[in-house]
Tab-separated table of C-alpha atoms and ligand atoms in Angstrom:
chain	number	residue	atom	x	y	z
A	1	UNK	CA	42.945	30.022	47.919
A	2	UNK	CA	44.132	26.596	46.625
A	3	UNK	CA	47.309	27.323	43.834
A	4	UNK	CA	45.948	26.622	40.435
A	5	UNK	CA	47.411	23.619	39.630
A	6	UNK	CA	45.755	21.427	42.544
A	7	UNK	CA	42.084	22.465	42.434
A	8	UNK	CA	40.764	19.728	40.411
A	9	UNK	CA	42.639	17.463	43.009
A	10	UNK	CA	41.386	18.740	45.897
A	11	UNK	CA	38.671	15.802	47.415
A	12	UNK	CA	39.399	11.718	47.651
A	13	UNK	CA	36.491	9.867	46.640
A	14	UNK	CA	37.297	7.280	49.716
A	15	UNK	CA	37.373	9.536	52.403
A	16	UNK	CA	33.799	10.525	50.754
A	17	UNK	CA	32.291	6.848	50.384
A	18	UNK	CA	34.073	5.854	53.662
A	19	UNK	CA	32.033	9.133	55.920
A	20	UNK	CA	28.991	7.807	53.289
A	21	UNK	CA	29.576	4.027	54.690
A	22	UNK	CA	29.654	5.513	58.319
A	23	UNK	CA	26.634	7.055	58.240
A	24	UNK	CA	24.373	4.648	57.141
A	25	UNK	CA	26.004	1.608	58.490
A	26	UNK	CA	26.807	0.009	55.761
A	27	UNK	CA	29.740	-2.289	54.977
A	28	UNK	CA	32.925	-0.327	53.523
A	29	UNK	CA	34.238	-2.224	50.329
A	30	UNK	CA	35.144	1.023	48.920
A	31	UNK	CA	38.305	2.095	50.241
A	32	UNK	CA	40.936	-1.066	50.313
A	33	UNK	CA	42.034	-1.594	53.565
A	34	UNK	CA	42.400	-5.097	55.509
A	35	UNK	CA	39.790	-5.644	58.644
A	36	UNK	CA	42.301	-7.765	60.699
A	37	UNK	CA	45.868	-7.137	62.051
A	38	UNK	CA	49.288	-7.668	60.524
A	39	UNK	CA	51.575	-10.668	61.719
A	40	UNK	CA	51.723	-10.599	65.532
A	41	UNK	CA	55.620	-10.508	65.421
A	42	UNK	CA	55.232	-7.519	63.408
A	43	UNK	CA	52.933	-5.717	65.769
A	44	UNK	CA	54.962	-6.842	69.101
A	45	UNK	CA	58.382	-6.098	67.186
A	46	UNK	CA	57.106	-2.425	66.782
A	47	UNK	CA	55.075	-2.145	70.581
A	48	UNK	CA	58.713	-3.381	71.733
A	49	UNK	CA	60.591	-1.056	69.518
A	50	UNK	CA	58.489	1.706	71.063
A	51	UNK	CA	58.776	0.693	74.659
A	52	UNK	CA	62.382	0.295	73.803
A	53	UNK	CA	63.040	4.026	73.393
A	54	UNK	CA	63.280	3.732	69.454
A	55	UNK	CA	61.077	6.724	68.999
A	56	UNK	CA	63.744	9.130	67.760
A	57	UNK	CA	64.573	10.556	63.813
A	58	UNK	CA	66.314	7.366	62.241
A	59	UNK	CA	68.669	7.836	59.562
A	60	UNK	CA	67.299	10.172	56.443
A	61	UNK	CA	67.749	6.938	54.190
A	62	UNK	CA	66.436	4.776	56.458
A	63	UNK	CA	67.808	1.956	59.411
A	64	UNK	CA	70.104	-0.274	57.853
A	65	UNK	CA	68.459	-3.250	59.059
A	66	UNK	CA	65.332	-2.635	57.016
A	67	UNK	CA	67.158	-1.099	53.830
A	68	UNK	CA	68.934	-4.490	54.036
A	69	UNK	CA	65.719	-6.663	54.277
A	70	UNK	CA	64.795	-4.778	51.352
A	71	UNK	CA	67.810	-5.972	49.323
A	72	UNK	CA	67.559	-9.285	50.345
A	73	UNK	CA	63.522	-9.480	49.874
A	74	UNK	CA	64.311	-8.215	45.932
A	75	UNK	CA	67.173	-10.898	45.935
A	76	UNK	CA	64.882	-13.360	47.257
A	77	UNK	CA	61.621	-13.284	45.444
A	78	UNK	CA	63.228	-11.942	42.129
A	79	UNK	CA	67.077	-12.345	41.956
A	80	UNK	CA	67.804	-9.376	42.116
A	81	UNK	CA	71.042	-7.847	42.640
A	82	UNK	CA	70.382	-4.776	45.065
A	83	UNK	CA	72.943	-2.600	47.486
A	84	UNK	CA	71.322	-2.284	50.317
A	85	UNK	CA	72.727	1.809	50.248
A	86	UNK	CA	70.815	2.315	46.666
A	87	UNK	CA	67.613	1.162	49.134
A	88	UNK	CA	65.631	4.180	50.100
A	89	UNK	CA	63.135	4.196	52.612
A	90	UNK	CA	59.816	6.535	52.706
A	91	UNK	CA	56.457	7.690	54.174
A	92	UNK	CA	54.851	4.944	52.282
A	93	UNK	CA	54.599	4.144	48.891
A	94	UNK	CA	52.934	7.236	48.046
A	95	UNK	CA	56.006	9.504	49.080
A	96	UNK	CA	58.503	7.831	47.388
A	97	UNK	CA	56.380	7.921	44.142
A	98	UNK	CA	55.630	12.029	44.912
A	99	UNK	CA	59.136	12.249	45.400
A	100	UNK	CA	60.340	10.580	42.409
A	101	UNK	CA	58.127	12.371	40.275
A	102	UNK	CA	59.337	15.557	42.076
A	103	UNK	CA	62.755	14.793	41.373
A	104	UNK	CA	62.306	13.998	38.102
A	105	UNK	CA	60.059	16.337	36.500
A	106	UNK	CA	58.838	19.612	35.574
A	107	UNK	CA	56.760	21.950	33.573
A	108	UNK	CA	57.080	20.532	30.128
A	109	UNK	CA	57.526	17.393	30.631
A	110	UNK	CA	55.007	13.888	30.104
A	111	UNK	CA	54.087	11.354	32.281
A	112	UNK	CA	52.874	8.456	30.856
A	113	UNK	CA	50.711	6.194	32.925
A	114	UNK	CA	47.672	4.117	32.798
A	115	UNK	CA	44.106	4.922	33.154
A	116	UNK	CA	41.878	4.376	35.755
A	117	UNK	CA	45.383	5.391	37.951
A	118	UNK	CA	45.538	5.215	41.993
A	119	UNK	CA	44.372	8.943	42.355
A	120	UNK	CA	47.586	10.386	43.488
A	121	UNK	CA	49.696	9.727	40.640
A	122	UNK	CA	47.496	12.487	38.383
A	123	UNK	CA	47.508	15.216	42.072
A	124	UNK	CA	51.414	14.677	42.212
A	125	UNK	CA	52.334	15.046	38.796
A	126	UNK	CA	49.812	18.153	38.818
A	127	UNK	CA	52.748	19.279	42.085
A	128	UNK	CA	55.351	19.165	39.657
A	129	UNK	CA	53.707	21.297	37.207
A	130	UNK	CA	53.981	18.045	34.510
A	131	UNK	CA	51.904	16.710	32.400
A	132	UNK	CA	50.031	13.557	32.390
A	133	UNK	CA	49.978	11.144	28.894
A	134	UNK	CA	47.518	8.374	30.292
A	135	UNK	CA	47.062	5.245	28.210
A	136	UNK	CA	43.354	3.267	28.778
A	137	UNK	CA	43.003	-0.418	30.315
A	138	UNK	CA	39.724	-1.186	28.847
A	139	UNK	CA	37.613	-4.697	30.612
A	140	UNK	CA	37.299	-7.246	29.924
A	141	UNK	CA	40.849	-7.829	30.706
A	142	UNK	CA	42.617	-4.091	31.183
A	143	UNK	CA	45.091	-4.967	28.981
A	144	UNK	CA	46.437	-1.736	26.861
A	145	UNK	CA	46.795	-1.080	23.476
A	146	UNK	CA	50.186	-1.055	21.724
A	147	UNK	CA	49.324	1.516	19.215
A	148	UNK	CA	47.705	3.816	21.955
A	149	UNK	CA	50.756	3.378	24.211
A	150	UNK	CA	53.342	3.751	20.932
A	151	UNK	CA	51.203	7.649	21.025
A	152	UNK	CA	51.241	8.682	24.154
A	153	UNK	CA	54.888	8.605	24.469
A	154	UNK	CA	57.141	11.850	23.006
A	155	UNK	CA	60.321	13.673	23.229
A	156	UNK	CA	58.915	15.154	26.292
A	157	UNK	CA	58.432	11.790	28.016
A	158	UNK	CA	60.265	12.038	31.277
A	159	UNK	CA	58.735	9.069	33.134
A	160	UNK	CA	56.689	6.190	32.852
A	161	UNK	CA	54.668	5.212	35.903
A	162	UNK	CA	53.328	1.300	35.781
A	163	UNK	CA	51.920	0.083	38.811
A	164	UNK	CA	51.649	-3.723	38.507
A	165	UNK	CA	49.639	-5.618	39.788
A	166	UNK	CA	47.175	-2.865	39.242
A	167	UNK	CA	44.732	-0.736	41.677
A	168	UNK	CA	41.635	-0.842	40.931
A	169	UNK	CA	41.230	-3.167	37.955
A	170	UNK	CA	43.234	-5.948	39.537
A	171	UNK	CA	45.080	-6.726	36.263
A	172	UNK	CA	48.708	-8.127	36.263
A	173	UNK	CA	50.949	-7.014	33.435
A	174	UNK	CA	52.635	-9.889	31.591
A	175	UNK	CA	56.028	-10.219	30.678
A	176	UNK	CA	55.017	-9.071	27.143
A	177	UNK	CA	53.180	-6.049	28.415
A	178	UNK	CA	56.511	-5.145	30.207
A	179	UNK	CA	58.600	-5.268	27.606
A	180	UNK	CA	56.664	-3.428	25.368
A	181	UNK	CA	56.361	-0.152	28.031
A	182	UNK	CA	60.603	-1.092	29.023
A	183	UNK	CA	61.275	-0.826	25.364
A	184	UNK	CA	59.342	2.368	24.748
A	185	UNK	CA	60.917	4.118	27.840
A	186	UNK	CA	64.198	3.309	26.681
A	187	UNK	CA	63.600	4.385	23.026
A	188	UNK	CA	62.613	7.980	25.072
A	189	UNK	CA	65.247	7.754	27.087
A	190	UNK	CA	62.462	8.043	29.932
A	191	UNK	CA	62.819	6.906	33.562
A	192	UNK	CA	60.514	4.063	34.807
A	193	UNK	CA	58.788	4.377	38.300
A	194	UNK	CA	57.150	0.925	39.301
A	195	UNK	CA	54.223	0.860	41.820
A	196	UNK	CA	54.286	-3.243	43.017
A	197	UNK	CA	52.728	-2.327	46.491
A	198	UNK	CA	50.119	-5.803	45.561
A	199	UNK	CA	53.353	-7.294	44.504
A	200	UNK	CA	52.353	-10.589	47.212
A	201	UNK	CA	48.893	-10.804	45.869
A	202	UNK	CA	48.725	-12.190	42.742
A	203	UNK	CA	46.362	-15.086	42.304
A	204	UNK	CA	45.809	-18.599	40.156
A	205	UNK	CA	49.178	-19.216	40.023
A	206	UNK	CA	50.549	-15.905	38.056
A	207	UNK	CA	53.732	-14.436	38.878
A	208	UNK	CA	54.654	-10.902	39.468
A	209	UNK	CA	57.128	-9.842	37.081
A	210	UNK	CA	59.186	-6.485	38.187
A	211	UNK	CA	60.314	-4.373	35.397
A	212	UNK	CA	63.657	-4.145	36.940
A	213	UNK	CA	63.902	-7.905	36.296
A	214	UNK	CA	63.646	-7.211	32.621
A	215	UNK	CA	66.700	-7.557	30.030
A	216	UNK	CA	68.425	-3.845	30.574
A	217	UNK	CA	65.801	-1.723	32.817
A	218	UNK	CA	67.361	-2.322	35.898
A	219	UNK	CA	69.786	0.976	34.529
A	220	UNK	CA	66.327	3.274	34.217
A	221	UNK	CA	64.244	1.872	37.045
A	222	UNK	CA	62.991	2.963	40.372
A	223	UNK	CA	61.301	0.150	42.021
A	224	UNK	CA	58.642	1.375	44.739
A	225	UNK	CA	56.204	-0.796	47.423
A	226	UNK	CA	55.771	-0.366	51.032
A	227	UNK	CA	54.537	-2.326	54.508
A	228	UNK	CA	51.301	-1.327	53.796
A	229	UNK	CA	49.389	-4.047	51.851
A	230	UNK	CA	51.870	-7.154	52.377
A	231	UNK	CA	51.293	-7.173	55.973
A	232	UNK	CA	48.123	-5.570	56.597
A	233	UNK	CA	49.235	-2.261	57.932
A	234	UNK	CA	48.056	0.178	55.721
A	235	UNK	CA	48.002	3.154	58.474
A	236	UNK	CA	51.715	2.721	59.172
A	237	UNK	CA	52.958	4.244	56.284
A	238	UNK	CA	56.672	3.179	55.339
A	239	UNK	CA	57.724	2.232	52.110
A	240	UNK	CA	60.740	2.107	49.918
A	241	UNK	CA	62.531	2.577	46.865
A	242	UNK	CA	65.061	1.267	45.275
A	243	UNK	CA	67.114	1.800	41.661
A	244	UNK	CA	70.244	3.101	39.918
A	245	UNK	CA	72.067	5.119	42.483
A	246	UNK	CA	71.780	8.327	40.829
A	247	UNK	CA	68.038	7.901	40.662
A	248	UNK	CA	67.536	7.124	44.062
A	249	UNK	CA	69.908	10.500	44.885
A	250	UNK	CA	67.315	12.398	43.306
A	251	UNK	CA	64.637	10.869	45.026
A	252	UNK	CA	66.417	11.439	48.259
A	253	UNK	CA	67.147	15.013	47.540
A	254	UNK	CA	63.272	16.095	47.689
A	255	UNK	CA	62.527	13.232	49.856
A	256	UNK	CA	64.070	14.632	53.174
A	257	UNK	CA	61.904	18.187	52.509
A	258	UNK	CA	59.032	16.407	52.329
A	259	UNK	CA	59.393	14.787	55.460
A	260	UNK	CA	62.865	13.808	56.188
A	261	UNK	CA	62.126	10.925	58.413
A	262	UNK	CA	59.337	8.686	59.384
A	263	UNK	CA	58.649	5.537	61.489
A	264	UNK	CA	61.401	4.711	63.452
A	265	UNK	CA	60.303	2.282	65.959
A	266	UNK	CA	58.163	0.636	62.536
A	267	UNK	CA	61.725	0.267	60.681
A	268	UNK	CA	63.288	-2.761	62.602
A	269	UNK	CA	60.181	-4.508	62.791
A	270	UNK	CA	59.230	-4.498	59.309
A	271	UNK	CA	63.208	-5.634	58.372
A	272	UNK	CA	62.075	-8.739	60.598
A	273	UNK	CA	58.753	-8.806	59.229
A	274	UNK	CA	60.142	-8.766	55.388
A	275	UNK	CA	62.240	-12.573	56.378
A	276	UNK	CA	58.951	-14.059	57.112
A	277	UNK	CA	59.072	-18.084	55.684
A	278	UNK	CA	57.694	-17.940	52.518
A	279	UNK	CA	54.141	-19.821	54.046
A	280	UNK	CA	53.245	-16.176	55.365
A	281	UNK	CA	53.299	-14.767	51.527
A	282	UNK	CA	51.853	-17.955	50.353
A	283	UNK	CA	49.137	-17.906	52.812
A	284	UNK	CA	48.558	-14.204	52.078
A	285	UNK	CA	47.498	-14.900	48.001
A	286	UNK	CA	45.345	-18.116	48.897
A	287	UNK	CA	43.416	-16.549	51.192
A	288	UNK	CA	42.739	-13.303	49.520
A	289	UNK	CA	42.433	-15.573	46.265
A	290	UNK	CA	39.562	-17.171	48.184
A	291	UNK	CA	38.037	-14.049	49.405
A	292	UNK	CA	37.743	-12.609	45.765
A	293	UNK	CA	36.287	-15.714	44.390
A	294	UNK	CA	33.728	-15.264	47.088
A	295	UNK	CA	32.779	-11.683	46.531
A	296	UNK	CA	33.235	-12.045	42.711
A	297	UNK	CA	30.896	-15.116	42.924
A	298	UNK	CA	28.512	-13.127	45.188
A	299	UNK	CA	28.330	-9.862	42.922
A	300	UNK	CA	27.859	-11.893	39.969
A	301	UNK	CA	24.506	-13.749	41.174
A	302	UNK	CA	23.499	-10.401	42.235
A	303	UNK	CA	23.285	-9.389	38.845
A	304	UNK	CA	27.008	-7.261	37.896
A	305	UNK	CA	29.162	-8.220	35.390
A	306	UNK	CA	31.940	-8.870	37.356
A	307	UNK	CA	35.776	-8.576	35.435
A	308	UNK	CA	38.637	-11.111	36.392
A	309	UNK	CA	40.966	-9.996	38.798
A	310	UNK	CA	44.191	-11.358	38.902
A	311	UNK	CA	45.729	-9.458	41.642
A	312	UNK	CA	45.192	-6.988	44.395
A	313	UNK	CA	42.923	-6.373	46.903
A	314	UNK	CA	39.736	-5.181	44.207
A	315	UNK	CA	37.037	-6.681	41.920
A	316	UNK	CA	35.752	-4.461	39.288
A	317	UNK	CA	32.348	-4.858	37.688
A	318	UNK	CA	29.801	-3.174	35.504
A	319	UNK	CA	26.183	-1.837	36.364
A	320	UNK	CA	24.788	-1.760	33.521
A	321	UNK	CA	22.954	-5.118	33.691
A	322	UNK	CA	21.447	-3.144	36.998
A	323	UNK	CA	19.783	-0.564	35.234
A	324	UNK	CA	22.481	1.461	35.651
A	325	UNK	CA	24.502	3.851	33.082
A	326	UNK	CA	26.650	5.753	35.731
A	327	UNK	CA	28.673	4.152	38.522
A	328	UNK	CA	29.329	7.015	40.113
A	329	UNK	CA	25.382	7.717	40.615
A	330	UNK	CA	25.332	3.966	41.758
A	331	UNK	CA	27.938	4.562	44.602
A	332	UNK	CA	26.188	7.200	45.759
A	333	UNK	CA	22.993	5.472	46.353
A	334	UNK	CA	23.968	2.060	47.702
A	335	UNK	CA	24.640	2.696	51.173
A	336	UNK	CA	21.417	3.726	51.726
A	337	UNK	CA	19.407	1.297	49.432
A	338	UNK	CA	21.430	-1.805	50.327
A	339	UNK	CA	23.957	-1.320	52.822
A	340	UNK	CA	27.204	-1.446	51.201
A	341	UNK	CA	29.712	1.085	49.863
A	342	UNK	CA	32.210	0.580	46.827
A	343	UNK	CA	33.433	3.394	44.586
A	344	UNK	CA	32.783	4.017	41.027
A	345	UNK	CA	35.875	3.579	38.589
A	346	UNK	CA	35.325	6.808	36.788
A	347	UNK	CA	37.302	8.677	39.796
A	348	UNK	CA	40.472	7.145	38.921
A	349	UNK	CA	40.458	8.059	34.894
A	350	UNK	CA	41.197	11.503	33.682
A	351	UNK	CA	38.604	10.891	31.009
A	352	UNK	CA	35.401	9.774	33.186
A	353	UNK	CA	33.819	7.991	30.014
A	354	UNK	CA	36.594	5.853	30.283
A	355	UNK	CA	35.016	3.742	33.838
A	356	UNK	CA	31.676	5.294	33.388
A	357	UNK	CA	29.189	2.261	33.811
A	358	UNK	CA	32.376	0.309	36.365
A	359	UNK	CA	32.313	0.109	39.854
A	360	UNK	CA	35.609	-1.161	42.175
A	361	UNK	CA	34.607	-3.438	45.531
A	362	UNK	CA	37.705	-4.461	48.025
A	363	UNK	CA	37.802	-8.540	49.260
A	364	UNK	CA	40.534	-7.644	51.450
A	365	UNK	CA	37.635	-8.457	54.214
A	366	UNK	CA	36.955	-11.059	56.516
A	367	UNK	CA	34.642	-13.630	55.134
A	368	UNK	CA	32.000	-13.209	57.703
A	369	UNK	CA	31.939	-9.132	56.614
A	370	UNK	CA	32.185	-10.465	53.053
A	371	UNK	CA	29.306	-12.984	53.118
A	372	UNK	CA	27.319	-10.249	54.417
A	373	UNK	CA	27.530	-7.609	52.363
A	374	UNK	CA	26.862	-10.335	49.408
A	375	UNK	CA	23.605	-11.136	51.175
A	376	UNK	CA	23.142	-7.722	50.990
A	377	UNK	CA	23.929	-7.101	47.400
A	378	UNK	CA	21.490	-10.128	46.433
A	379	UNK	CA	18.275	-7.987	47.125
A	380	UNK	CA	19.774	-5.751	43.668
A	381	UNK	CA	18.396	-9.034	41.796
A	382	UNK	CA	14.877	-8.694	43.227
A	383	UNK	CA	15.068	-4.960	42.942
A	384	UNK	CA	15.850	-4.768	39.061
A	385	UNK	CA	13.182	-7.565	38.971
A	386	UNK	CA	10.181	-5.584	40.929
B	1	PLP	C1	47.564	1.617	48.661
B	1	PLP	C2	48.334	2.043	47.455
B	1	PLP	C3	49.453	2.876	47.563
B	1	PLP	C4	49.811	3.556	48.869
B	1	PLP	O1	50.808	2.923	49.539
B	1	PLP	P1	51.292	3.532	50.960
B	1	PLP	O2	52.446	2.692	51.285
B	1	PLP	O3	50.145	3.398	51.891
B	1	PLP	O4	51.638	4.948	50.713
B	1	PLP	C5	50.180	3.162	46.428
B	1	PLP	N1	49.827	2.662	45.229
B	1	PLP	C6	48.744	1.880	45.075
B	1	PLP	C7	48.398	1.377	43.734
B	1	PLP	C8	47.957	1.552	46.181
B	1	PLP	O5	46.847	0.829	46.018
């Protein structure tokens, strides 16, 4: 039944792992989502909102208290100079990228991303009847190679999609990694779409460094990220995009037939939410920059080779010092044999080989559920051992 161009798109490895985790209790580090709540203000700003009769369509581009916030948070963190009506707000971060690749391309033109990718970037470009050019972060530190990236651009290169800090291999491009892919897209003439939706967690004193930021991208840019991971409400689903006026009328064009609308009594609460004190973000990177060194520290004595992560919400490690060749064959048995669930790399590469032997496990956990599952994970030692 399924059109052609979806069917190798058509199951998501976490909602596999996470009915796997269900039903043999074990602990879900697969699919990255925090175990506790958002600010408080947040969640009583939007119960309020709700009881306050806010429950109708807002505006197609979104309130103007939030599309504000937004301008202000980009002035804030990064100085940068954004109109608050070039601020376009979405079903999360994942419609505004479908829509801007929507907008943006068709059958004949590239894509270029990187590889492993967050697994709808490959489905939506397949929607658009485009073609994906994806570039390989290979561990130890997932950095890319110039020459490889040089090749996978062409004169059909419509966009460039860099999500930064990076799901699942937890690197952070550096300024020099930026302007490499910024110079590229403008040699193209391509348009870059930025994914920064981990753009609060970034760890050991790194910065995040959006493209838009860079000497003369701010022209080609659309600059994406959502409520999702910054305040731990990943099920509420609004996001945001932002860029050269003429971009962001594109992405607003498809945008309203995908869903027109969405989250109205969430919109206010996040524009509070987004003027936090700067402690809140602070507090958010040193405490998931504690949770990863625990995990990391725990999956290392259990025997992985475990890869630095400098952002995000994921660790990734290798199996093989486990015995094992294929992560995917790992994930599927460690529920059962240990009690813990994590999903193999290969699933978010369009050439499998690529993450074959790698495995991706969330911190974004309380420690309790963390210490726990690494308790777990020790018996692996005495198992390879026996
Ligand atoms: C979680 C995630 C998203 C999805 O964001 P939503 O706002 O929930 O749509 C997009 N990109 C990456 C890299 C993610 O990890």
């Amino acid at each position: 039944m399924l059109v052609e161009r979806m069917r190798a798109h058509t199951s998501t490895i976490f909602a596999e792992m996470s009915a796997l985790a269900l039903r043999t209790g074990a602990i879900n580090l697969g699919q990255g989502f925090p175990d506790t709540d958002g600010p408080p203000s947040l969640l009583s700003d939007a119960a309020a909102n709700i009881h306050g009769g806010l429950n109708q369509y807002p505006p197609g581009v979104g309130v103007p208290e939030l599309r504000s916030a937004v301008a202000e948070h980009q002035r804030r963190f990064y100085g940068l100079d954004v109109d608050p009506d070039t601020v376009l707000i979405t079903t999360g971060a994942t419609e505004a990228i479908a829509a801007a690749v929507l907008a943006l391309c068709g059958p004949g033109d590239e894509v270029v991303t990187f590889q492993p990718y967050y697994d709808s970037y490959a489905a939506t470009i397949a929607l658009a009847g485009a073609e994906l050019r994806a570039v390989a972060l290979r561990p130890p530190s997932f950095g890319f190679d110039p020459d490889e990236l040089r090749a996978a651009f062409s004169s059909r290169t419509r966009l460039v999609l860099v999500n930064t800090p990076h799901n699942p291999t937890g690197t952070v491009f550096d300024r020099e990694q930026l302007t490499l892919i910024g110079e590229l897209a403008a040699e193209h003439d391509a348009v870059v779409v930025t994914d920064e939706v981990y753009e609060h967690m970034v760890y050991d004193g790194r910065a995040h460094v959006p493209m838009a930021t860079l000497p003369g991208l701010a022209d080609r840019t659309l600059t994406i990220s959502s409520v999702g991971k910054t305040f731990s409400v990943t099920g509420w689903k609004v996001g945001w995009v932002n860029g050269p006026a003429e971009l962001v009328h594109a992405v607003r064009a498809v945008k309203q037939f995908l869903t027109y609308v969405s989250g109205a009594p969430f919109q206010p609460a996040i524009a509070a939410a987004l003027a936090l004190p700067d402690s809140f973000y602070t507090g958010l990177a040193t405490d998931l920059q504690r949770k990863r060194d625990l995990l990391s520290d725990g999956l290392r004595e259990a025997g992985f080779t475990v890869f630095d992560t400098a952002g995000t919400y994921f660790v990734v490690t290798d199996v093989t010092a486990l015995g094992f060749t294929d992560g995917a064959e790992f994930c599927w048995t460690l529920p059962e044999r240990i009690g813990v669930a994590a999903v193999p790399v290969s699933v978010f590469c369009a050439d499998p080989d690529l993450g074959r032997s790698l495995v991706r496990f969330a911190f974004c956990k309380r420690d309790e559920v963390l210490e726990e599952a690494v308790s777990r994970l020790a018996a692996l030692r005495t198992e390879v051992r026996a």
